[in-house]
Short mmCIF file of C-alpha atoms in Angstrom, two decimals:
data_model
loop_
_atom_site.label_atom_id
_atom_site.label_comp_id
_atom_site.label_asym_id
_atom_site.label_seq_id
_atom_site.Cartn_x
_atom_site.Cartn_y
_atom_site.Cartn_z
CA UNK F 27 218.32 48.68 267.50
CA UNK F 28 215.58 47.90 265.98
CA UNK F 29 212.49 49.45 265.32
CA UNK F 30 208.88 47.84 264.67
CA UNK F 31 206.79 50.19 262.47
CA UNK F 32 202.93 49.41 261.77
CA UNK F 33 201.43 51.00 258.62
CA UNK F 34 197.97 51.12 259.59
CA UNK F 35 194.47 52.92 258.77
CA UNK F 36 191.40 51.35 259.44
CA UNK F 37 189.76 51.80 256.34
CA UNK F 38 190.64 49.91 252.97
CA UNK F 39 192.06 51.13 249.79
CA UNK F 40 193.67 54.28 251.28
CA UNK F 41 197.15 52.91 250.31
CA UNK F 42 198.72 51.04 253.36
CA UNK F 43 200.57 48.57 251.30
CA UNK F 44 202.06 50.88 248.59
CA UNK F 45 203.06 53.07 251.45
CA UNK F 46 204.52 49.91 253.36
CA UNK F 47 206.56 48.86 250.24
CA UNK F 48 207.79 52.55 249.37
CA UNK F 49 208.68 53.24 252.94
CA UNK F 50 210.34 49.86 253.12
CA UNK F 51 212.28 50.41 250.00
CA UNK F 52 213.18 53.85 250.93
CA UNK F 53 214.83 52.91 254.44
CA UNK F 54 216.71 49.83 252.76
CA UNK F 55 218.17 52.48 250.23
CA UNK F 56 219.03 54.53 253.01
CA UNK F 57 221.63 51.36 254.21
CA UNK F 58 219.16 49.92 256.61
CA UNK F 59 218.05 46.14 256.90
CA UNK F 60 214.40 46.13 256.30
CA UNK F 61 212.01 43.66 256.54
CA UNK F 62 208.13 44.15 255.37
CA UNK F 63 205.46 42.02 256.80
CA UNK F 64 202.32 41.54 255.20
CA UNK F 65 199.62 40.98 258.09
CA UNK F 66 196.40 40.56 255.65
CA UNK F 67 196.09 36.78 256.03
CA UNK F 68 193.72 35.61 253.25
CA UNK F 69 194.13 38.52 251.15
CA UNK F 70 197.70 39.21 250.61
CA UNK F 71 199.08 41.79 248.28
CA UNK F 72 202.45 43.06 249.47
CA UNK F 73 204.10 40.12 247.49
CA UNK F 74 202.41 41.51 244.34
CA UNK F 75 203.20 45.09 244.95
CA UNK F 76 206.44 44.13 245.43
CA UNK F 77 207.06 42.01 242.35
CA UNK F 78 207.92 38.80 244.71
CA UNK F 79 204.48 36.83 243.65
CA UNK F 80 205.83 33.88 242.22
CA UNK F 81 208.81 33.61 244.57
CA UNK F 82 206.40 32.92 247.95
CA UNK F 83 207.00 29.43 249.27
CA UNK F 84 206.39 29.65 253.09
CA UNK F 85 204.43 32.92 254.78
CA UNK F 86 203.75 34.31 258.06
CA UNK F 87 201.58 31.56 259.11
CA UNK F 88 203.89 28.90 258.37
CA UNK F 89 206.26 30.60 260.43
CA UNK F 90 204.10 31.46 263.30
CA UNK F 91 202.44 27.98 263.60
CA UNK F 92 206.27 26.84 263.57
CA UNK F 93 205.97 24.63 260.04
CA UNK F 94 208.65 26.69 258.50
CA UNK F 95 211.62 28.50 260.02
CA UNK F 96 211.77 32.35 259.59
CA UNK F 97 214.84 32.27 257.36
CA UNK F 98 212.61 29.87 254.78
CA UNK F 99 209.86 32.40 254.53
CA UNK F 100 211.87 35.55 253.89
CA UNK F 101 212.17 36.40 250.50
CA UNK F 102 215.10 38.72 249.33
CA UNK F 103 214.46 41.89 247.27
CA UNK F 104 216.06 41.15 243.94
CA UNK F 105 216.81 45.21 243.41
CA UNK F 106 217.89 46.35 247.08
CA UNK F 107 219.85 44.10 248.99
CA UNK F 108 218.72 45.03 252.35
CA UNK F 109 215.27 44.79 251.61
CA UNK F 110 213.19 41.48 252.70
CA UNK F 111 209.43 40.45 252.40
CA UNK F 112 207.72 38.00 254.94
CA UNK F 113 204.60 37.51 252.81
CA UNK F 114 201.07 36.50 254.46
CA UNK F 115 199.37 33.20 253.73
CA UNK F 116 196.84 33.31 250.75
CA UNK F 117 194.50 30.45 252.01
CA UNK F 118 194.44 30.70 255.51
CA UNK F 119 192.20 33.17 257.43
CA UNK F 120 193.16 35.54 260.02
CA UNK F 121 192.47 33.30 263.15
CA UNK F 122 195.38 31.38 261.90
CA UNK F 123 197.52 34.03 263.60
CA UNK F 124 198.16 33.71 267.47
CA UNK F 125 199.19 36.65 269.79
CA UNK F 126 202.18 34.47 271.11
CA UNK F 127 203.28 33.37 267.70
CA UNK F 128 203.32 36.68 266.28
CA UNK F 129 205.36 38.04 269.45
CA UNK F 130 207.75 35.29 268.76
CA UNK F 131 208.12 36.22 265.00
CA UNK F 132 208.55 39.82 266.08
CA UNK F 133 211.24 39.11 268.52
CA UNK F 134 212.98 37.03 265.76
CA UNK F 135 213.02 39.51 263.08
CA UNK F 136 214.20 42.06 265.48
CA UNK F 137 217.51 40.30 265.89
CA UNK F 138 217.96 40.46 262.03
CA UNK F 139 216.63 43.28 261.13
CA UNK F 140 216.94 47.45 261.69
CA UNK F 141 213.46 47.96 260.68
CA UNK F 142 210.36 45.85 260.87
CA UNK F 143 207.67 47.55 258.74
CA UNK F 144 204.06 45.68 259.49
CA UNK F 145 201.34 46.10 256.75
CA UNK F 146 198.20 46.10 258.59
CA UNK F 147 194.87 44.80 257.02
CA UNK F 148 192.17 46.83 256.77
CA UNK F 149 189.65 46.95 259.72
CA UNK F 150 190.07 46.69 263.47
CA UNK F 151 189.81 43.09 264.11
CA UNK F 152 192.38 40.29 264.82
CA UNK F 153 195.00 41.00 261.94
CA UNK F 154 194.95 44.83 262.22
CA UNK F 155 195.31 44.54 266.08
CA UNK F 156 197.99 41.85 265.83
CA UNK F 157 199.80 43.69 263.31
CA UNK F 158 200.06 46.99 265.47
CA UNK F 159 200.32 45.21 268.68
CA UNK F 160 204.25 44.92 269.25
CA UNK F 161 204.73 48.12 267.19
CA UNK F 162 207.27 51.08 268.58
CA UNK F 163 205.74 53.42 266.23
CA UNK F 164 202.85 54.06 263.88
CA UNK F 165 202.16 55.24 260.27
CA UNK F 166 198.66 56.19 259.94
CA UNK F 167 197.74 56.34 256.33
CA UNK F 168 194.66 58.86 255.64
CA UNK F 169 193.20 59.74 252.40
CA UNK F 170 191.59 63.35 252.68
CA UNK F 171 188.13 62.04 252.76
CA UNK F 172 185.53 61.81 255.74
CA UNK F 173 185.44 57.93 255.80
CA UNK F 174 189.05 57.55 255.74
CA UNK F 175 189.68 60.09 258.56
CA UNK F 176 187.01 59.05 260.70
CA UNK F 177 188.78 55.37 260.52
CA UNK F 178 192.06 56.90 261.17
CA UNK F 179 190.72 58.32 264.52
CA UNK F 180 189.40 55.33 265.63
CA UNK F 181 192.70 53.48 264.59
CA UNK F 182 194.99 56.14 266.75
CA UNK F 183 192.21 55.39 269.50
CA UNK F 184 193.80 51.52 269.05
CA UNK F 185 197.23 52.57 269.09
CA UNK F 186 196.92 54.53 272.29
CA UNK F 187 194.87 51.59 274.23
CA UNK F 188 195.50 48.02 272.53
CA UNK F 189 199.13 47.83 271.60
CA UNK F 190 201.56 46.36 273.91
CA UNK F 191 203.51 49.89 274.55
CA UNK F 192 200.05 51.38 275.40
CA UNK F 193 199.17 48.90 277.84
CA UNK F 194 202.87 49.32 279.30
CA UNK F 195 201.93 52.96 279.74
CA UNK F 196 204.30 54.05 277.20
CA UNK F 197 203.47 56.28 274.63
CA UNK F 198 203.07 55.35 270.80
CA UNK F 199 204.75 57.52 268.37
CA UNK F 200 202.34 58.26 265.60
CA UNK F 201 202.71 59.72 262.49
CA UNK F 202 200.01 60.90 259.49
CA UNK F 203 201.08 60.10 256.10
CA UNK F 204 198.23 61.65 254.13
CA UNK F 205 197.77 59.89 250.52
CA UNK F 206 196.01 60.27 247.49
CA UNK F 207 196.08 64.31 248.21
CA UNK F 208 195.23 66.57 244.98
CA UNK F 209 196.65 70.16 245.68
CA UNK F 210 194.49 71.39 242.95
CA UNK F 211 191.35 69.93 244.44
CA UNK F 212 191.96 71.16 247.73
CA UNK F 213 192.73 74.70 246.71
CA UNK F 214 189.41 74.70 245.06
CA UNK F 215 187.45 73.82 248.14
CA UNK F 216 186.62 70.47 246.91
CA UNK F 217 188.70 68.17 249.29
CA UNK F 218 190.13 68.46 252.60
CA UNK F 219 193.01 70.39 253.00
CA UNK F 220 196.42 69.25 254.69
CA UNK F 221 195.61 71.41 257.90
CA UNK F 222 192.14 70.13 258.13
CA UNK F 223 193.19 66.77 258.75
CA UNK F 224 195.93 67.90 260.97
CA UNK F 225 193.73 69.68 263.10
CA UNK F 226 191.23 66.93 263.35
CA UNK F 227 193.54 64.10 263.98
CA UNK F 228 196.12 65.88 266.09
CA UNK F 229 199.27 63.65 264.97
CA UNK F 230 202.38 64.96 263.30
CA UNK F 231 202.65 64.97 259.48
CA UNK F 232 204.94 62.42 258.15
CA UNK F 233 204.57 63.46 254.57
CA UNK F 234 201.95 64.07 251.89
CA UNK F 235 201.84 61.97 249.00
CA UNK F 236 200.21 63.48 245.75
CA UNK F 237 197.73 61.52 243.76
CA UNK F 238 199.61 60.42 241.05
CA UNK F 239 199.18 58.12 238.08
CA UNK F 240 202.91 57.10 238.75
CA UNK F 241 201.62 54.69 241.78
CA UNK F 242 199.47 52.62 239.70
CA UNK F 243 202.20 52.43 237.11
CA UNK F 244 204.57 51.03 239.82
CA UNK F 245 201.87 48.54 241.04
CA UNK F 246 201.63 47.30 237.59
CA UNK F 247 204.82 46.31 237.41
CA UNK F 248 205.00 44.96 240.89
CA UNK F 249 207.92 47.42 242.09
CA UNK F 250 207.71 49.84 244.89
CA UNK F 251 207.11 53.40 243.77
CA UNK F 252 210.27 54.57 245.29
CA UNK F 253 212.41 52.28 242.96
CA UNK F 254 210.17 52.24 240.13
CA UNK F 255 209.95 56.05 239.30
CA UNK F 256 212.66 57.67 241.85
CA UNK F 257 212.07 61.50 240.17
CA UNK F 258 208.32 61.18 240.57
CA UNK F 259 206.22 63.06 243.05
CA UNK F 260 205.04 60.28 245.10
CA UNK F 261 208.77 58.70 245.10
CA UNK F 262 210.00 61.79 246.38
CA UNK F 263 207.28 62.06 248.85
CA UNK F 264 207.92 58.77 250.16
CA UNK F 265 211.79 59.28 250.14
CA UNK F 266 211.47 62.55 252.30
CA UNK F 267 208.96 60.65 254.57
CA UNK F 268 211.76 57.52 255.36
CA UNK F 269 214.29 60.36 255.87
CA UNK F 270 212.24 61.63 258.64
CA UNK F 271 211.43 58.16 259.97
CA UNK F 272 215.28 57.97 260.57
CA UNK F 273 215.14 61.16 262.49
CA UNK F 274 216.11 63.61 260.16
CA UNK F 275 214.37 67.14 259.90
CA UNK F 276 213.10 67.56 256.67
CA UNK F 277 210.84 70.21 255.40
CA UNK F 278 207.42 68.58 254.30
CA UNK F 279 207.18 69.26 250.54
CA UNK F 280 203.62 70.36 249.85
CA UNK F 281 202.34 68.95 246.25
CA UNK F 282 201.94 71.59 244.02
CA UNK F 283 199.12 71.83 241.33
CA UNK F 284 200.67 70.20 238.03
CA UNK F 285 203.55 72.31 237.79
CA UNK F 286 201.54 75.09 236.28
CA UNK F 287 202.86 78.74 236.55
CA UNK F 288 200.34 79.61 239.37
CA UNK F 289 201.21 76.77 241.42
CA UNK F 290 205.14 77.45 241.14
CA UNK F 291 204.07 80.99 242.25
CA UNK F 292 202.11 79.71 245.23
CA UNK F 293 204.01 76.79 245.80
CA UNK F 294 205.40 76.57 249.54
CA UNK F 295 206.73 74.47 251.87
CA UNK F 296 205.41 73.68 255.67
CA UNK F 297 207.87 72.92 258.68
CA UNK Y 111 169.82 72.96 234.86
CA UNK Y 112 168.84 76.10 236.60
CA UNK Y 113 170.47 79.32 237.30
CA UNK Y 114 171.11 77.74 241.03
CA UNK Y 115 173.18 75.06 239.96
CA UNK Y 116 175.18 77.26 238.08
CA UNK Y 117 175.87 79.09 241.50
CA UNK Y 118 176.16 76.16 243.65
CA UNK Y 119 178.85 74.76 241.81
CA UNK Y 120 180.82 77.73 243.33
CA UNK Y 121 180.10 76.37 247.14
CA UNK Y 122 182.98 74.60 248.60
CA UNK Y 123 182.27 70.95 250.19
CA UNK Y 124 185.46 70.76 251.99
CA UNK Y 125 184.37 73.12 254.83
CA UNK Y 126 181.52 70.83 255.37
CA UNK Y 127 183.49 67.80 255.29
CA UNK Y 128 185.53 69.59 257.90
CA UNK Y 129 182.87 70.49 259.86
CA UNK Y 130 181.03 66.95 260.06
CA UNK Y 131 184.14 65.19 260.82
CA UNK Y 132 184.80 67.68 264.09
CA UNK Y 133 181.34 67.14 265.31
CA UNK Y 134 181.24 63.47 264.64
CA UNK Y 135 185.01 62.77 266.22
CA UNK Y 136 184.36 65.05 268.95
CA UNK Y 137 181.30 62.69 269.96
CA UNK Y 138 182.81 59.51 269.24
CA UNK Y 139 185.65 60.39 271.11
CA UNK Y 140 183.75 61.25 274.29
CA UNK Y 141 181.84 57.69 273.71
CA UNK Y 142 184.81 55.36 272.90
CA UNK Y 143 184.59 52.44 274.57
CA UNK Y 144 180.99 52.88 275.94
CA UNK Y 145 179.22 52.05 272.65
CA UNK Y 146 176.29 50.05 274.57
CA UNK Y 147 175.70 53.12 276.42
CA UNK Y 148 172.22 53.24 275.83
CA UNK Y 149 171.67 49.41 276.70
CA UNK Y 150 173.29 49.88 279.91
CA UNK Y 151 171.29 53.08 280.72
CA UNK Y 152 168.14 51.48 279.76
CA UNK Y 153 168.63 48.69 281.96
CA UNK Y 154 169.44 50.44 284.91
CA UNK Y 155 166.89 53.14 284.65
CA UNK Y 156 164.47 50.48 284.22
CA UNK Y 157 165.31 48.83 287.09
CA UNK Y 158 164.72 51.47 289.12
CA UNK Y 159 161.45 52.20 287.74
CA UNK Y 160 160.38 48.64 288.13
CA UNK Y 161 160.94 48.96 291.85
CA UNK Y 162 157.90 51.12 291.76
CA UNK Y 163 155.71 50.68 288.81
CA UNK Y 164 154.83 47.54 286.89
CA UNK Y 165 156.16 48.31 283.49
CA UNK Y 166 155.81 46.27 280.16
CA UNK Y 167 159.24 45.88 278.75
CA UNK Y 168 158.01 45.49 275.36
CA UNK Y 169 156.54 49.21 275.56
CA UNK Y 170 159.83 50.96 276.34
CA UNK Y 171 161.70 53.14 273.41
CA UNK Y 172 165.39 54.21 274.33
CA UNK Y 173 166.65 56.61 272.00
CA UNK Y 174 170.13 58.10 271.96
CA UNK Y 175 170.69 61.07 269.71
CA UNK Y 176 172.88 64.21 268.65
CA UNK Y 177 172.45 67.27 267.66
CA UNK Y 178 175.46 69.59 267.14
CA UNK Y 179 177.02 69.88 270.69
CA UNK Y 180 174.17 68.35 272.63
CA UNK Y 181 173.58 64.62 272.89
CA UNK Y 182 170.26 63.66 274.33
CA UNK Y 183 168.84 60.54 275.88
CA UNK Y 184 165.19 59.89 275.23
CA UNK Y 185 163.39 56.97 277.11
CA UNK Y 186 159.71 56.44 276.31
CA UNK Y 187 157.93 54.24 278.51
CA UNK Y 188 154.28 53.36 278.16
CA UNK Y 189 152.57 53.03 281.46
CA UNK Y 190 149.08 51.28 280.64
CA UNK Y 191 147.67 51.61 284.18
CA UNK Y 192 149.64 53.36 287.27
CA UNK Y 193 149.77 50.59 290.02
CA UNK Y 194 151.84 50.93 292.68
CA UNK Y 195 153.59 47.69 293.60
CA UNK Y 196 154.07 48.36 297.30
CA UNK Y 197 152.48 50.96 299.35
#
């Protein structure tokens, strides 16, 4: 049975696209048929993060409006065979997406793929609400920072009220992905701790992605961080998160403070 | 640089962030979907008052404020001359 997963946050720049690419690639490496769909019409970037920017011919808007067939718009990843990308349009705006068109495309994608990862645009307008509309579950990407946490809270409210599942009276499974986490700064009391964010947002933790230069390095070369440097902190954290999405029980690895003796001493895991 | 800035550096900002968020979100969750509450209250309260007293709508101030766990609705109506409409 296929799963539609929306990666959302409300706030921009917290790591939705990075996380969509990394989780999509990790799910595909686990043998699942995965498509990552860019809903950020007008400001597409998933193609760039996945290194497929020169291969875009048709896009989501073309398919929604019936100008191109789904198969024509899908871009197969060159590194992982089971990973595909459905890019957003760069020249149109978000109003080019219609609720009926998106519903039809999601339905078609459900027939072809095990996982449909919807990369939501920032904000709470049409693009974001359409990205979450048909989701079965949601990953809420949050930075340990006040404005990001507030926006995530708002998005959680929308997931529980404006989605097809919510309107049908079903529950929407929501997971928190805490990104750009700096364990050393949190330990010094300069940054919200994992427990703080979890207590405030009150949704289960999917993973903690350490703040790391590896993320920028991977985006520079257009490769999901899970494929670019699988041994890096963020890649391991994303791979773990993907296993949790697949239903495995994996203890969350707490990012440690840059491999010092003290951090090893106090490095710990939470259930 | 005063000696106080040396000490203030050791003060943690994360607990402040946590506290501010908890207060704010408690409020936002309670009022979610009622973003125009102040406007609705203003209309309805004024309608009640206007039944009995002639009021100048330009001279009405409505303020919704919150402080800690208490939310206050402040309605300031200027009445130039109290003239009952009906008696």
